[in-house]
Tab-separated table of C-alpha atoms and ligand atoms in Angstrom:
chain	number	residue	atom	x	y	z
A	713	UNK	CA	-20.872	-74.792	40.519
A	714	UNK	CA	-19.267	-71.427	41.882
A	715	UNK	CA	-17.352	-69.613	39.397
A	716	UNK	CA	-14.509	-67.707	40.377
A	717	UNK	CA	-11.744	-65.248	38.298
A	718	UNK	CA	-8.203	-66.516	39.223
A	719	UNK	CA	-6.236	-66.501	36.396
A	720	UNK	CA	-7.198	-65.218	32.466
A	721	UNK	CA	-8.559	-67.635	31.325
A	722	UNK	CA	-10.885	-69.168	33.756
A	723	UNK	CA	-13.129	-67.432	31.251
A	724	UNK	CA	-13.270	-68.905	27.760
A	725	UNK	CA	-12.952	-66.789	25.097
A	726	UNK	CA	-16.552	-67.191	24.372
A	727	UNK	CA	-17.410	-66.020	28.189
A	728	UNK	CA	-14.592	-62.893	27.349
A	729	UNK	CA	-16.473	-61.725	25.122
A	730	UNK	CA	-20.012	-61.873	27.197
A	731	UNK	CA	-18.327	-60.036	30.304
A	732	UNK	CA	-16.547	-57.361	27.875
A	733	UNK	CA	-19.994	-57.046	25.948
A	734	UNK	CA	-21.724	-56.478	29.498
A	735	UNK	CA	-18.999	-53.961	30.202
A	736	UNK	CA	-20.151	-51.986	27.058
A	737	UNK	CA	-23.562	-51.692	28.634
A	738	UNK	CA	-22.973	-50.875	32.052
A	739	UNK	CA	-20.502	-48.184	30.419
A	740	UNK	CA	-23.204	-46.863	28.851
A	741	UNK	CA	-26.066	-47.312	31.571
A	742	UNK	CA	-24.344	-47.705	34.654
A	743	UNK	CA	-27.004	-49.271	37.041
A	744	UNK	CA	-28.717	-51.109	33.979
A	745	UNK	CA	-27.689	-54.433	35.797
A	746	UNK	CA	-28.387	-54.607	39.856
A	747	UNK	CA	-27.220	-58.312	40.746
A	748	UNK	CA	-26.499	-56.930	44.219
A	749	UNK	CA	-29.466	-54.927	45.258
A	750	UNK	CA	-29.984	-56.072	48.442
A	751	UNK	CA	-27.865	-54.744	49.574
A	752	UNK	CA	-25.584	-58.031	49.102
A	753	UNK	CA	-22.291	-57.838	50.986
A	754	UNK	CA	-18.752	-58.406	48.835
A	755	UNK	CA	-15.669	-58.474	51.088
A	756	UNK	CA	-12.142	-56.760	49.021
A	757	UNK	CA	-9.271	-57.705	50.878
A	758	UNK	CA	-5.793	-55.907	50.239
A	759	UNK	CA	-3.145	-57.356	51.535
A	760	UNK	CA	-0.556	-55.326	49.052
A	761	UNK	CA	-1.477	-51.457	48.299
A	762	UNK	CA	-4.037	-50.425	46.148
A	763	UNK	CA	-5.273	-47.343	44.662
A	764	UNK	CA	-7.639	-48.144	41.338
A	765	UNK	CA	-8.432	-51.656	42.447
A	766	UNK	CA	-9.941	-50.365	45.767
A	767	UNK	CA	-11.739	-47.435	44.154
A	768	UNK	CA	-13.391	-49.190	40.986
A	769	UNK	CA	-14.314	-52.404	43.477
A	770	UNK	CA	-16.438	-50.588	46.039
A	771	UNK	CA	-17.905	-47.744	43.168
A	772	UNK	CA	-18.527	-50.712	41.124
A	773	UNK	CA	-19.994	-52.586	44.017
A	774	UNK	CA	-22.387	-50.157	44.810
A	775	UNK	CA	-23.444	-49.598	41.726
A	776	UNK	CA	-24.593	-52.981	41.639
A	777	UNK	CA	-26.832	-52.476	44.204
A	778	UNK	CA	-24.215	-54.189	47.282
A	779	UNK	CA	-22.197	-53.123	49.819
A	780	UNK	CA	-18.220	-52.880	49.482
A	781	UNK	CA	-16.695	-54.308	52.991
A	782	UNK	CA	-12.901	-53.237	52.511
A	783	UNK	CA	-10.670	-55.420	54.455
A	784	UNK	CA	-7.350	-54.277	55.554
A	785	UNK	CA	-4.766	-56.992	54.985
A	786	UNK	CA	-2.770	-56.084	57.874
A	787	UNK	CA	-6.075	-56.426	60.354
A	788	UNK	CA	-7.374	-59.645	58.638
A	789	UNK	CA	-3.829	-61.294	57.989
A	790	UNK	CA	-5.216	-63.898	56.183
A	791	UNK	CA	-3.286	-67.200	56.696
A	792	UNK	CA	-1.427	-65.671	59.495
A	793	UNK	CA	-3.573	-64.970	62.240
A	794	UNK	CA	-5.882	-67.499	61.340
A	795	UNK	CA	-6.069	-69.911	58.160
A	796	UNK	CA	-7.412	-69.741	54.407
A	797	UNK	CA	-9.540	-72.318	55.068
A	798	UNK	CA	-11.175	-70.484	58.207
A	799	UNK	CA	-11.121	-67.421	56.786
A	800	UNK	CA	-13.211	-68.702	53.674
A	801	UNK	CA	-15.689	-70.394	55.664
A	802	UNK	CA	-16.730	-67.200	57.865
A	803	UNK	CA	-16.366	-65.255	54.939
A	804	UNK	CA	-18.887	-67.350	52.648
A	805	UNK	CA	-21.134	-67.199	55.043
A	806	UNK	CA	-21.433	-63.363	55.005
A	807	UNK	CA	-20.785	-61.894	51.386
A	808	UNK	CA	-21.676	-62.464	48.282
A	809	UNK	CA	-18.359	-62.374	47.114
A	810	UNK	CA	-14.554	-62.079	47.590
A	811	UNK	CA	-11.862	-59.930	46.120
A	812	UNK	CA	-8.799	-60.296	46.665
A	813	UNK	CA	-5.262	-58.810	46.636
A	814	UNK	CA	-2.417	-61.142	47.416
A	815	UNK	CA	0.622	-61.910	46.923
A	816	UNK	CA	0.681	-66.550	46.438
A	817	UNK	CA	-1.577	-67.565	43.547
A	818	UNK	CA	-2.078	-70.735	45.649
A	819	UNK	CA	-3.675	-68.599	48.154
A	820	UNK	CA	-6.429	-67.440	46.445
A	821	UNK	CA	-7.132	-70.932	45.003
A	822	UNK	CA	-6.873	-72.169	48.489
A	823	UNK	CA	-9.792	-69.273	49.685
A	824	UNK	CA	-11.641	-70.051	46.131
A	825	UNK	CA	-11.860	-73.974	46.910
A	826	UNK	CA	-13.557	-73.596	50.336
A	827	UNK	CA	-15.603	-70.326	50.080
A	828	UNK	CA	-18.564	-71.275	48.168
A	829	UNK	CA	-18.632	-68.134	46.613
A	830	UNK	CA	-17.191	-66.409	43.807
A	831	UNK	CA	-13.366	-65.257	44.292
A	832	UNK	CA	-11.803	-63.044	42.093
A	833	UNK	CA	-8.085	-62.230	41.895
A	834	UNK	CA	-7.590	-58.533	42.012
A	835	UNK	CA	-3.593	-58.990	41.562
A	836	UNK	CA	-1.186	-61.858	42.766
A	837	UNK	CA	2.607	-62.014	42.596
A	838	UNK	CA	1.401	-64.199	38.933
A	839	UNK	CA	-1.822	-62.371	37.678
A	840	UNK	CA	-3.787	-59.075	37.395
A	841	UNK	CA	-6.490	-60.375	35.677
A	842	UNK	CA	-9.143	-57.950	36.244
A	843	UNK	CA	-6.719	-55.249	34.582
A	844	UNK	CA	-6.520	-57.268	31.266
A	845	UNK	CA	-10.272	-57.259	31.273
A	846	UNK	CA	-10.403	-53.169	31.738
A	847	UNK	CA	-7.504	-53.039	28.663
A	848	UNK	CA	-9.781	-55.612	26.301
A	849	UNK	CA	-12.280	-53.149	26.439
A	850	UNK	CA	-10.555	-49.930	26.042
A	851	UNK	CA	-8.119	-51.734	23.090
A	852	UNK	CA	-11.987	-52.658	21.132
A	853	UNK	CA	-12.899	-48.879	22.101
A	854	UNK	CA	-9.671	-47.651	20.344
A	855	UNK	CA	-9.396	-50.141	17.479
A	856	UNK	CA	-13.122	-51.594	16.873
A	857	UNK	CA	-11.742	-55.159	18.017
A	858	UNK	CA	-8.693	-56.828	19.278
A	859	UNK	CA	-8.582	-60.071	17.257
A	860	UNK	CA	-5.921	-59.821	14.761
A	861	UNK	CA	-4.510	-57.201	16.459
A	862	UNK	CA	-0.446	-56.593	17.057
A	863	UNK	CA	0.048	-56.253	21.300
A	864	UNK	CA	3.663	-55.718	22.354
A	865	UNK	CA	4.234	-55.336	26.201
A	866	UNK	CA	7.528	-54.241	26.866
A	867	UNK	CA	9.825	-54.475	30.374
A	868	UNK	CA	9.498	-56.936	32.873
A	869	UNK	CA	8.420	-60.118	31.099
A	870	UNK	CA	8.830	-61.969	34.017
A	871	UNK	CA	5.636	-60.681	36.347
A	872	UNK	CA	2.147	-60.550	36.673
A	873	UNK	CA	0.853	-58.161	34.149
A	874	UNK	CA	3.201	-60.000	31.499
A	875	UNK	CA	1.728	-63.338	32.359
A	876	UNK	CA	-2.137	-61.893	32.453
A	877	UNK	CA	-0.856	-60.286	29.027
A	878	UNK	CA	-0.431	-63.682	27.517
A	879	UNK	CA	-2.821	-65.715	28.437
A	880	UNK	CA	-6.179	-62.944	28.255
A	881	UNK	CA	-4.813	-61.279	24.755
A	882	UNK	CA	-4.537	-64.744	23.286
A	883	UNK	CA	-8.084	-65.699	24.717
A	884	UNK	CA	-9.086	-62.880	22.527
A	885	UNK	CA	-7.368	-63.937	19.638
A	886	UNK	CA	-4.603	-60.902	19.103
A	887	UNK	CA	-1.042	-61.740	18.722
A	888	UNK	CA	0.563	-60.929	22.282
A	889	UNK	CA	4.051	-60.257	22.186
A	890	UNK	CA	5.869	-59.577	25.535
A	891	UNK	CA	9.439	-58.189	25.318
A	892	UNK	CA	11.820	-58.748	28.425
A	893	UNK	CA	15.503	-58.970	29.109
A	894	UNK	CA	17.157	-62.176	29.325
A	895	UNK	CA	16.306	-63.220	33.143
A	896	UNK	CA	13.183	-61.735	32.980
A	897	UNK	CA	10.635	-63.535	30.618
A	898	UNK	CA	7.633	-65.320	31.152
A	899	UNK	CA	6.839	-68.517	33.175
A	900	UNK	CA	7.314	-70.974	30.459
A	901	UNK	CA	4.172	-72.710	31.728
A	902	UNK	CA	2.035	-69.687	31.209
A	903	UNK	CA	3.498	-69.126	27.818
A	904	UNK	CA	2.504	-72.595	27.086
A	905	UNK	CA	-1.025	-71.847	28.500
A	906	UNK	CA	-1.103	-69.054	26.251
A	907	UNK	CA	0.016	-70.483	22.597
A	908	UNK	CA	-2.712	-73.534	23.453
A	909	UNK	CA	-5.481	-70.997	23.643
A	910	UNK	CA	-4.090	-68.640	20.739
A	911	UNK	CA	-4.270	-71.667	18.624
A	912	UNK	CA	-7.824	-72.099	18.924
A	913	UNK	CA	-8.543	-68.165	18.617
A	914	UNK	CA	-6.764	-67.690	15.928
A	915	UNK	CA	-3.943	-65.760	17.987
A	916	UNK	CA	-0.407	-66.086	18.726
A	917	UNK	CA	1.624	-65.447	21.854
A	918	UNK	CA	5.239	-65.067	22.250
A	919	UNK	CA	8.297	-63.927	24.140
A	920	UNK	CA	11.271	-61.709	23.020
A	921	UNK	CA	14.354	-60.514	24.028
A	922	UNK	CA	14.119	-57.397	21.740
A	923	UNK	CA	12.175	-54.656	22.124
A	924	UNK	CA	12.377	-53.114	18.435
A	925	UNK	CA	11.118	-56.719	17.305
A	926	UNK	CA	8.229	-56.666	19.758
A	927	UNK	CA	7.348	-52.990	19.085
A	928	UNK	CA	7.408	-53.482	15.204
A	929	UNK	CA	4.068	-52.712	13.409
A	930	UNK	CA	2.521	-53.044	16.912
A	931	UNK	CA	-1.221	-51.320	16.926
A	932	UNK	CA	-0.924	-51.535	20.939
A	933	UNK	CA	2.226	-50.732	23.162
A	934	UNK	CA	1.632	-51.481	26.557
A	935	UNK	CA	4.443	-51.127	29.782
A	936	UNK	CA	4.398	-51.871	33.656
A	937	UNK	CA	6.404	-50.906	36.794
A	938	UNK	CA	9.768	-52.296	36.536
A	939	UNK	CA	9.564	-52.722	40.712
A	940	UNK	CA	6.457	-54.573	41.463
A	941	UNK	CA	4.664	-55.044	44.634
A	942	UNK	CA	6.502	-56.739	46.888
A	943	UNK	CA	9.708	-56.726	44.821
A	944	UNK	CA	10.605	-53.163	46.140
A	945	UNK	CA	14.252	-55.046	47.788
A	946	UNK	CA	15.278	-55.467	44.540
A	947	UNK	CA	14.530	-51.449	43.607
A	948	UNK	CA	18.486	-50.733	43.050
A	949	UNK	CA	18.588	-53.611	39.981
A	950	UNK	CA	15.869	-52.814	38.806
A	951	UNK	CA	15.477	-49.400	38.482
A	952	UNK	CA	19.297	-48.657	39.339
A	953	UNK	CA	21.335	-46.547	36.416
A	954	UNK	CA	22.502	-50.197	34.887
A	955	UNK	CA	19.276	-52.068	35.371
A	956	UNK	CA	18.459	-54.489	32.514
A	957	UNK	CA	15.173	-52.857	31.645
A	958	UNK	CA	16.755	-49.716	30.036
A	959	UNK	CA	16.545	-51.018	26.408
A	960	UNK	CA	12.492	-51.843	27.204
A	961	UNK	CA	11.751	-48.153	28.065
A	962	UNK	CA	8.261	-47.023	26.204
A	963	UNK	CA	10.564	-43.806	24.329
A	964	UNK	CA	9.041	-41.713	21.883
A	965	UNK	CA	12.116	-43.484	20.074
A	966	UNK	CA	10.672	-47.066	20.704
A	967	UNK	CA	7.394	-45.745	19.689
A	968	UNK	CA	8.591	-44.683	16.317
A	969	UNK	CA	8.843	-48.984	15.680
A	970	UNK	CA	4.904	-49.286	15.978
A	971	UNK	CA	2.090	-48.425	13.960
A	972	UNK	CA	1.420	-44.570	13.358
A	973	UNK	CA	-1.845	-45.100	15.385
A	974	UNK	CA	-0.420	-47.186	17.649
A	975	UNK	CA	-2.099	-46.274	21.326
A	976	UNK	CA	0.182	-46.606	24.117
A	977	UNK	CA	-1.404	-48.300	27.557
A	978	UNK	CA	0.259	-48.569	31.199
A	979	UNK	CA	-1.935	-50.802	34.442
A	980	UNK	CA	-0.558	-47.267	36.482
A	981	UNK	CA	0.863	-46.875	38.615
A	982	UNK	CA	3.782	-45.067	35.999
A	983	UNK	CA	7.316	-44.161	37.039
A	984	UNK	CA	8.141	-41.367	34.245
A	985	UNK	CA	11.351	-41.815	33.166
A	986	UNK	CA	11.973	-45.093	34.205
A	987	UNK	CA	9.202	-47.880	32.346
A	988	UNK	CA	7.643	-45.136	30.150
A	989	UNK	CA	8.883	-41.303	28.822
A	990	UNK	CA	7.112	-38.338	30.049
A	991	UNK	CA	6.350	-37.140	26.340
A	992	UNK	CA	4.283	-40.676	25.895
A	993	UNK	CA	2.270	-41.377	28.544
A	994	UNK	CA	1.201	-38.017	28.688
A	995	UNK	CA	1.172	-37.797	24.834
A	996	UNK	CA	-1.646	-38.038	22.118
A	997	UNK	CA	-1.053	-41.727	21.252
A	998	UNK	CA	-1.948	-42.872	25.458
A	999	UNK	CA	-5.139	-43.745	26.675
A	1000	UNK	CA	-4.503	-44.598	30.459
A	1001	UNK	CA	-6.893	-42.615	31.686
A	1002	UNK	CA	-9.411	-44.893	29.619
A	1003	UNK	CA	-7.741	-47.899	30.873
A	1004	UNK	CA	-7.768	-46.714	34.255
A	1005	UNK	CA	-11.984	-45.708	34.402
A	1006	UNK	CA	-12.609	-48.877	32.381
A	1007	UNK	CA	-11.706	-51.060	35.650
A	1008	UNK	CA	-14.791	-49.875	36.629
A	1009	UNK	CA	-17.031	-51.249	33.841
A	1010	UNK	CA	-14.978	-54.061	33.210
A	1011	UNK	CA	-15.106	-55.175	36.966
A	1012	UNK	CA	-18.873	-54.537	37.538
A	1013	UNK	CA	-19.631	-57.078	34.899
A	1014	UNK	CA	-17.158	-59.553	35.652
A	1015	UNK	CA	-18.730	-59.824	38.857
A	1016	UNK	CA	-22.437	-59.757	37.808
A	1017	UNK	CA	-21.401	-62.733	35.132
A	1018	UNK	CA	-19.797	-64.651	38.230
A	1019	UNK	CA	-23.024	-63.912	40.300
A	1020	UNK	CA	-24.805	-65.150	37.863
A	1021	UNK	CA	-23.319	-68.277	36.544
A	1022	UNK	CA	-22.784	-69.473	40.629
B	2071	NVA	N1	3.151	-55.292	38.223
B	2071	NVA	C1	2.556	-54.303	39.105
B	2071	NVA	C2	1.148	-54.015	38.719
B	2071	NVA	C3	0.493	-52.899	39.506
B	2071	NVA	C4	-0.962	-52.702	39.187
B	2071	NVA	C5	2.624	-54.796	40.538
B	2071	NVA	O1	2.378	-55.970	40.791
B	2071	NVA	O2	2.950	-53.984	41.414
């Protein structure tokens, strides 16, 4: 059976933990594992911008031993100029592999169910999946593990990092909080999702309307864009002087509410001033230039797992 990476937790919390283990090694040994050597072809197709995702996909693909073929979304137009389903045959015939960056969720399932090859998501409108992976390993790097662990995301509950947040945290058993105003918290469904899994990992996932609550005791303070891809219409509510978010800002104030060795983490890219204060993300308590190199590690063995379980 292929395996593909579409949402969180298409990997169980026992395959989590093999990728993230894997991770460790290649971060250690970089071409220790050569699934690609070939060189095997893996198509990444952006169809939103990309800066880290494009990067850490063809380093990482090389590494393995393959061959990175970048697709521009606006050449391809996938669905557009020609269908999912076309598109997935001709690519399956050619690549080892497909990443991609869309905006539907149901497109990606749509290219995963007639590729025959591994798809992974590398961001849709719901989930950023292969970020949450690239965070589990820098969190255990920080704090030894992240079972048990306090995880408060602050800002806008409502999107993809928020909903990856949930449901990959609670596959590894911490206790996810994600803070949100009013109108922006999480698909119900994926909260759901997440508090089924927590309760067989020993976890807990919830949602807040209060920041202090959420940032309370929390050993990990995490923050995102309040203007997502594809949302940037609705720039002047959201990041306007009376935009609901204010309250969620990542202040060395809002800080004060978490642990003393709390470490601070942000998917970049960071709007200082607006999600996150200058003074923290630039301050002793962030690590988002870990996160940011970990996509790398994290990615490389996501894929070789995939490979190797298709
Ligand atoms: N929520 C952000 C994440 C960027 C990596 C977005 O979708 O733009």
């Amino acid at each position: 059976m292929t395996r593909h990476f579409l949402r969180d937790d298409d990997l169980s919390p026992a395959e989590q933990r093999e990728v993230l283990e894997l991770a460790v090694r290649l971060k250690a040994d970089r071409h220790c594992v050569r699934p690609l050597e070939g060189p095997r072809g893996v198509a990444v197709i952006f169809d939103k911008p990309t800066l880290r995702t494009q990067l850490s996909f063809s380093v990482g693909i090389a590494e393995l031993g393959g061959h990175p073929m970048i697709v521009d979304g606006n050449l391809a137009q996938v669905g557009t100029r020609e269908s999912i389903h076309d598109v997935a045959k001709v690519l399956g015939r050619q690549v080892s592999a497909i990443v991609w960056r869309t905006f539907a969720q149901k497109s990606l399932a749509e290219m995963a169910e007639h590729s025959g090859v591994p798809v992974v998501n590398a961001l849709t409108d719901d989930f950023h999946p292969c970020q949450i992976l690239a965070d589990l390993l820098t969190v255990t790097e920080h704090k030894g593990s992240v079972a048990g662990l306090k995880v408060a995301y602050v800002g806008d509950a409502a999107n993809n990092m928020a909903h990856s947040y949930l449901l990959g945290f609670a596959t590894a058993g911490a206790n996810i909080v994600v803070a949100g105003p009013e109108s922006y918290q999480p698909n119900p469904q994926i909260l759901e999702d997440a508090q089924r899994i927590a309760a067989q990992t020993g976890g807990s996932a919830t949602a807040s309307t209060d920041a202090v609550v959420a940032v309370s005791d929390a050993d990990v303070v995490i923050t995102d864009t309040w203007v997502s891809m594809g949302q940037e219409g609705e720039k002047a509510e959201r990041q306007g002087e009376t935009n609901p978010f204010r309250s969620f800002a990542v202040t060395a104030d809002l800080m004060a509410h978490a642990k003393a060795d709390a470490i601070v983490m942000h998917c970049l890219p960071a709007y200082r001033g607006y999600e996150i204060a200058a003074d923290v993300i630039d301050g002793p308590q962030s690590v988002v230039w870990d996160e940011a190199e970990n996509r790398l590690h994290a990615q490389k063995a996501l894929l070789a797992f995939l490979l190797e379980r298709s």
